[in-house]
Amino acid sequence: MELQTVRIENPDELNLILGQAHFIKTVEDLHETLAQASSALRFGLAFCESSGPRLVRSSGNDDALRDLAVRNALAIGAGHSFIVFLRDGFPVSVLNGIKLVPEVCRIFCATANPLEVLVAETEQGRGIVGVVDGGSPLGVETESDVAERKALLRRFGYKL
């Protein structure tokens, strides 16, 4: 087995969701879930098929996001993995819906941070072992950090 690190291409620091699913129907079901979440949400997704023709299947309502998802799915190259890029919306608004898609087995991360995917490669193929999401902590929050966190959530509209 060989371990590799795949850095996710995300030049605009978009929010993304990386997960694993198990069936070709995943593409359509993820598309429907995302499209129903908000009419303003722009998204592109790609799914790595792991049997049959083993193609990267894709969909979305934004061609640039769809192309970005395809490029990253190809770079990861892990069977049954999927990646979704979002614009004009946040993962917190769609994550539970994605988790409820019957084919979805797991979510590795939802982030806008720099992301590295840890991939194991064997004779059979590739699989995601885990992710490195952003950087390591630099300390513990102070009272002023707590106040800023709470203010940020209110600016985003997540708290009253």
Coordinates of C-alpha atoms in Angstrom, one line a residue:
M1 CA 0.0 0.0 0.0
E2 CA 1.1 3.5 -0.8
L3 CA -0.1 6.6 1.0
Q4 CA -0.5 9.8 -1.0
T5 CA -1.6 13.3 -0.2
V6 CA -3.9 15.0 -2.7
R7 CA -4.3 18.8 -2.3
I8 CA -7.7 19.9 -3.3
E9 CA -7.8 22.6 -5.9
N10 CA -10.0 25.4 -4.6
P11 CA -8.7 28.8 -5.7
D12 CA -11.8 30.7 -4.6
E13 CA -11.9 29.2 -1.1
L14 CA -15.3 27.8 -1.9
N15 CA -17.2 25.6 0.6
L16 CA -17.0 21.9 -0.3
I17 CA -18.3 18.6 0.9
L18 CA -16.3 15.4 0.5
G19 CA -17.9 12.0 1.1
Q20 CA -18.4 8.4 0.1
A21 CA -21.4 6.8 -1.5
H22 CA -22.2 3.5 -3.0
F23 CA -24.3 3.6 -6.2
I24 CA -24.4 5.3 -9.6
K25 CA -27.7 6.9 -8.6
T26 CA -25.7 9.1 -6.2
V27 CA -25.2 11.8 -8.8
E28 CA -28.9 12.4 -9.5
D29 CA -29.9 12.1 -5.8
L30 CA -27.2 14.6 -4.7
H31 CA -28.2 17.0 -7.4
E32 CA -31.9 16.8 -6.4
T33 CA -31.0 17.3 -2.7
L34 CA -28.8 20.4 -3.5
A35 CA -31.3 21.9 -6.0
Q36 CA -34.1 21.6 -3.5
A37 CA -32.1 23.3 -0.7
S38 CA -32.2 26.8 -2.1
S39 CA -32.9 28.4 -5.5
A40 CA -29.9 30.7 -4.9
L41 CA -27.4 27.8 -4.3
R42 CA -24.9 27.2 -7.1
F43 CA -23.2 23.8 -7.1
G44 CA -21.1 21.3 -9.0
L45 CA -20.5 17.7 -8.0
A46 CA -18.6 14.7 -9.2
F47 CA -18.7 11.1 -8.2
C48 CA -16.1 8.4 -8.8
E49 CA -17.7 5.2 -10.0
S50 CA -15.9 2.2 -8.8
S51 CA -17.1 -0.7 -11.0
G52 CA -18.3 -1.1 -14.6
P53 CA -16.9 1.6 -16.8
R54 CA -15.4 3.4 -13.7
L55 CA -16.2 6.9 -14.9
V56 CA -16.3 10.2 -13.0
R57 CA -20.0 11.1 -13.1
S58 CA -20.9 14.8 -12.6
S59 CA -23.8 17.2 -12.4
G60 CA -24.6 20.7 -11.1
N61 CA -26.2 24.0 -12.0
D62 CA -22.9 25.9 -12.4
D63 CA -20.5 24.7 -15.2
A64 CA -17.4 26.1 -13.5
L65 CA -18.1 24.4 -10.2
R66 CA -18.9 21.2 -12.0
D67 CA -15.6 21.3 -13.8
L68 CA -13.8 22.0 -10.6
A69 CA -15.5 19.0 -8.9
V70 CA -14.5 16.8 -11.8
R71 CA -10.8 17.9 -11.7
N72 CA -10.7 17.2 -8.0
A73 CA -12.5 13.9 -8.2
L74 CA -10.0 12.7 -10.9
A75 CA -7.1 13.8 -8.7
I76 CA -8.5 11.9 -5.7
G77 CA -9.4 8.9 -7.8
A78 CA -11.0 6.9 -5.0
G79 CA -13.9 4.6 -5.8
H80 CA -17.3 5.7 -4.6
S81 CA -16.0 9.1 -3.4
F82 CA -17.8 12.3 -4.2
I83 CA -17.0 16.0 -4.0
V84 CA -19.5 18.9 -4.0
F85 CA -18.5 22.6 -4.4
L86 CA -20.9 25.3 -3.3
R87 CA -21.4 29.0 -4.1
D88 CA -24.0 31.2 -2.5
G89 CA -24.7 28.8 0.3
F90 CA -23.0 27.0 3.2
P91 CA -22.6 23.2 3.9
V92 CA -24.5 23.6 7.2
S93 CA -27.6 24.3 5.1
V94 CA -27.4 21.1 3.0
L95 CA -25.3 18.7 5.0
N96 CA -28.2 16.9 6.8
G97 CA -30.0 16.5 3.4
I98 CA -26.9 15.0 1.9
K99 CA -26.5 12.6 4.8
L100 CA -30.1 11.5 4.2
V101 CA -29.4 10.5 0.6
P102 CA -29.7 6.7 0.8
E103 CA -26.5 6.0 -1.1
V104 CA -24.3 8.3 1.1
C105 CA -22.1 6.2 3.5
R106 CA -20.0 8.9 5.1
I107 CA -19.0 12.5 5.0
F108 CA -15.2 13.1 5.4
C109 CA -15.5 16.9 5.7
A110 CA -17.4 20.0 4.9
T111 CA -15.0 23.0 4.7
A112 CA -13.7 26.1 2.9
N113 CA -10.3 25.6 4.4
P114 CA -7.2 24.4 2.5
L115 CA -7.8 20.7 2.2
E116 CA -5.6 17.6 1.8
V117 CA -7.1 14.2 1.2
L118 CA -5.1 11.2 2.4
V119 CA -5.4 8.5 -0.2
A120 CA -4.3 4.9 0.1
E121 CA -3.4 3.1 -3.1
T122 CA -3.3 -0.7 -3.5
E123 CA -3.3 -3.0 -6.4
Q124 CA -7.1 -2.9 -6.5
G125 CA -7.5 0.9 -6.5
R126 CA -7.6 4.0 -4.3
G127 CA -9.5 4.8 -1.1
I128 CA -9.8 7.9 1.2
V129 CA -8.1 7.3 4.5
G130 CA -8.9 10.7 5.9
V131 CA -8.4 14.5 5.5
V132 CA -6.3 17.3 6.7
D133 CA -8.7 20.2 7.0
G134 CA -7.0 23.6 7.5
G135 CA -4.3 24.1 10.0
S136 CA -3.5 23.0 13.6
P137 CA -4.7 25.1 16.5
L138 CA -2.5 28.0 17.6
G139 CA -4.0 28.4 21.1
V140 CA -7.2 28.5 23.1
E141 CA -9.8 31.2 22.6
T142 CA -10.0 34.1 25.0
E143 CA -13.1 36.1 26.1
S144 CA -12.6 38.5 23.2
D145 CA -12.3 35.5 20.8
V146 CA -15.6 34.1 22.2
A147 CA -17.3 37.5 21.6
E148 CA -15.9 37.6 18.0
R149 CA -17.2 34.1 17.3
K150 CA -20.6 34.9 18.6
A151 CA -20.7 38.2 16.5
L152 CA -19.6 36.3 13.4
L153 CA -22.5 33.8 13.8
R154 CA -24.9 36.7 14.1
R155 CA -23.4 38.5 11.0
F156 CA -24.0 35.3 9.0
G157 CA -27.5 35.1 10.3
Y158 CA -27.1 31.8 12.2
K159 CA -28.0 33.3 15.6
L160 CA -30.3 36.1 16.7

